[in-house]
Amino acid sequence: EKARAPGIRDALIKGFMEATPPLRHEQIVARNREVTARR
């Protein structure tokens, strides 16, 4: 997991920055939880 963390983080940030319309806080939290739950 630690080796994958930087790539996951970068992909999440890129997705947040490219989202149109901008994501609400609840959507960001949900995406973070979805991605970190995958193992």
mmCIF file of N, CA and C in Angstrom:
data_model
loop_
_atom_site.group_PDB
_atom_site.id
_atom_site.type_symbol
_atom_site.label_atom_id
_atom_site.label_comp_id
_atom_site.label_asym_id
_atom_site.label_seq_id
_atom_site.Cartn_x
_atom_site.Cartn_y
_atom_site.Cartn_z
ATOM 1 N N GLU A 1 0.809 -1.200 0.000
ATOM 2 C CA GLU A 1 0.000 0.000 0.000
ATOM 3 C C GLU A 1 0.857 1.271 0.000
ATOM 4 N N LYS A 2 1.909 1.292 0.782
ATOM 5 C CA LYS A 2 2.732 2.504 0.857
ATOM 6 C C LYS A 2 3.354 2.839 -0.486
ATOM 7 N N ALA A 3 3.686 1.834 -1.250
ATOM 8 C CA ALA A 3 4.286 2.081 -2.561
ATOM 9 C C ALA A 3 3.274 2.664 -3.534
ATOM 10 N N ARG A 4 2.012 2.303 -3.379
ATOM 11 C CA ARG A 4 0.958 2.793 -4.272
ATOM 12 C C ARG A 4 0.411 4.150 -3.855
ATOM 13 N N ALA A 5 0.622 4.546 -2.613
ATOM 14 C CA ALA A 5 0.009 5.763 -2.068
ATOM 15 C C ALA A 5 0.278 7.022 -2.900
ATOM 16 N N PRO A 6 1.511 7.288 -3.321
ATOM 17 C CA PRO A 6 1.737 8.509 -4.104
ATOM 18 C C PRO A 6 0.934 8.540 -5.408
ATOM 19 N N GLY A 7 0.853 7.421 -6.090
ATOM 20 C CA GLY A 7 0.090 7.369 -7.336
ATOM 21 C C GLY A 7 -1.394 7.563 -7.113
ATOM 22 N N ILE A 8 -1.903 6.947 -6.054
ATOM 23 C CA ILE A 8 -3.323 7.096 -5.715
ATOM 24 C C ILE A 8 -3.615 8.548 -5.374
ATOM 25 N N ARG A 9 -2.754 9.139 -4.553
ATOM 26 C CA ARG A 9 -2.936 10.539 -4.160
ATOM 27 C C ARG A 9 -2.945 11.450 -5.380
ATOM 28 N N ASP A 10 -1.984 11.259 -6.272
ATOM 29 C CA ASP A 10 -1.901 12.101 -7.463
ATOM 30 C C ASP A 10 -3.132 11.940 -8.349
ATOM 31 N N ALA A 11 -3.616 10.709 -8.494
ATOM 32 C CA ALA A 11 -4.805 10.467 -9.316
ATOM 33 C C ALA A 11 -6.035 11.123 -8.699
ATOM 34 N N LEU A 12 -6.169 11.037 -7.384
ATOM 35 C CA LEU A 12 -7.302 11.679 -6.715
ATOM 36 C C LEU A 12 -7.258 13.192 -6.905
ATOM 37 N N ILE A 13 -6.104 13.784 -6.683
ATOM 38 C CA ILE A 13 -5.975 15.238 -6.815
ATOM 39 C C ILE A 13 -6.274 15.675 -8.244
ATOM 40 N N LYS A 14 -5.757 14.939 -9.213
ATOM 41 C CA LYS A 14 -6.022 15.276 -10.611
ATOM 42 C C LYS A 14 -7.526 15.215 -10.893
ATOM 43 N N GLY A 15 -8.183 14.182 -10.395
ATOM 44 C CA GLY A 15 -9.628 14.056 -10.580
ATOM 45 C C GLY A 15 -10.388 15.200 -9.935
ATOM 46 N N PHE A 16 -9.948 15.606 -8.751
ATOM 47 C CA PHE A 16 -10.609 16.717 -8.068
ATOM 48 C C PHE A 16 -10.439 18.015 -8.851
ATOM 49 N N MET A 17 -9.254 18.234 -9.383
ATOM 50 C CA MET A 17 -8.973 19.473 -10.103
ATOM 51 C C MET A 17 -9.707 19.546 -11.440
ATOM 52 N N GLU A 18 -9.934 18.389 -12.067
ATOM 53 C CA GLU A 18 -10.566 18.364 -13.385
ATOM 54 C C GLU A 18 -12.088 18.257 -13.322
ATOM 55 N N ALA A 19 -12.636 18.038 -12.147
ATOM 56 C CA ALA A 19 -14.086 17.835 -12.020
ATOM 57 C C ALA A 19 -14.852 19.099 -12.408
ATOM 58 N N THR A 20 -15.878 18.896 -13.204
ATOM 59 C CA THR A 20 -16.758 19.992 -13.601
ATOM 60 C C THR A 20 -18.186 19.516 -13.445
ATOM 61 N N PRO A 21 -18.983 20.149 -12.631
ATOM 62 C CA PRO A 21 -18.659 21.264 -11.734
ATOM 63 C C PRO A 21 -17.763 20.784 -10.594
ATOM 64 N N PRO A 22 -17.179 21.736 -9.861
ATOM 65 C CA PRO A 22 -16.309 21.349 -8.744
ATOM 66 C C PRO A 22 -17.045 20.438 -7.761
ATOM 67 N N LEU A 23 -16.305 19.499 -7.194
ATOM 68 C CA LEU A 23 -16.907 18.547 -6.270
ATOM 69 C C LEU A 23 -17.216 19.205 -4.934
ATOM 70 N N ARG A 24 -18.297 18.748 -4.327
ATOM 71 C CA ARG A 24 -18.633 19.193 -2.975
ATOM 72 C C ARG A 24 -17.791 18.385 -1.987
ATOM 73 N N HIS A 25 -17.687 18.892 -0.791
ATOM 74 C CA HIS A 25 -16.901 18.232 0.252
ATOM 75 C C HIS A 25 -17.323 16.775 0.428
ATOM 76 N N GLU A 26 -18.617 16.527 0.455
ATOM 77 C CA GLU A 26 -19.124 15.169 0.654
ATOM 78 C C GLU A 26 -18.667 14.234 -0.463
ATOM 79 N N GLN A 27 -18.612 14.745 -1.683
ATOM 80 C CA GLN A 27 -18.166 13.935 -2.815
ATOM 81 C C GLN A 27 -16.671 13.618 -2.707
ATOM 82 N N ILE A 28 -15.902 14.578 -2.265
ATOM 83 C CA ILE A 28 -14.464 14.361 -2.092
ATOM 84 C C ILE A 28 -14.217 13.305 -1.018
ATOM 85 N N VAL A 29 -14.915 13.417 0.101
ATOM 86 C CA VAL A 29 -14.765 12.440 1.180
ATOM 87 C C VAL A 29 -15.158 11.054 0.691
ATOM 88 N N ALA A 30 -16.263 10.956 -0.049
ATOM 89 C CA ALA A 30 -16.717 9.661 -0.559
ATOM 90 C C ALA A 30 -15.680 9.044 -1.496
ATOM 91 N N ARG A 31 -15.097 9.845 -2.371
ATOM 92 C CA ARG A 31 -14.070 9.317 -3.291
ATOM 93 C C ARG A 31 -12.836 8.856 -2.535
ATOM 94 N N ASN A 32 -12.418 9.638 -1.552
ATOM 95 C CA ASN A 32 -11.259 9.235 -0.746
ATOM 96 C C ASN A 32 -11.516 7.902 -0.058
ATOM 97 N N ARG A 33 -12.692 7.750 0.517
ATOM 98 C CA ARG A 33 -13.024 6.502 1.215
ATOM 99 C C ARG A 33 -13.106 5.333 0.250
ATOM 100 N N GLU A 34 -13.666 5.573 -0.924
ATOM 101 C CA GLU A 34 -13.781 4.509 -1.925
ATOM 102 C C GLU A 34 -12.403 4.012 -2.351
ATOM 103 N N VAL A 35 -11.513 4.928 -2.618
ATOM 104 C CA VAL A 35 -10.183 4.556 -3.098
ATOM 105 C C VAL A 35 -9.365 3.889 -1.993
ATOM 106 N N THR A 36 -9.424 4.422 -0.784
ATOM 107 C CA THR A 36 -8.616 3.849 0.291
ATOM 108 C C THR A 36 -9.180 2.525 0.786
ATOM 109 N N ALA A 37 -10.445 2.236 0.510
ATOM 110 C CA ALA A 37 -11.043 0.965 0.925
ATOM 111 C C ALA A 37 -10.582 -0.181 0.032
ATOM 112 N N ARG A 38 -10.164 0.116 -1.197
ATOM 113 C CA ARG A 38 -9.679 -0.917 -2.118
ATOM 114 C C ARG A 38 -8.328 -1.429 -1.642
ATOM 115 N N ARG A 39 -8.196 -2.725 -1.604
ATOM 116 C CA ARG A 39 -6.911 -3.294 -1.165
ATOM 117 C C ARG A 39 -6.501 -4.419 -2.018
#
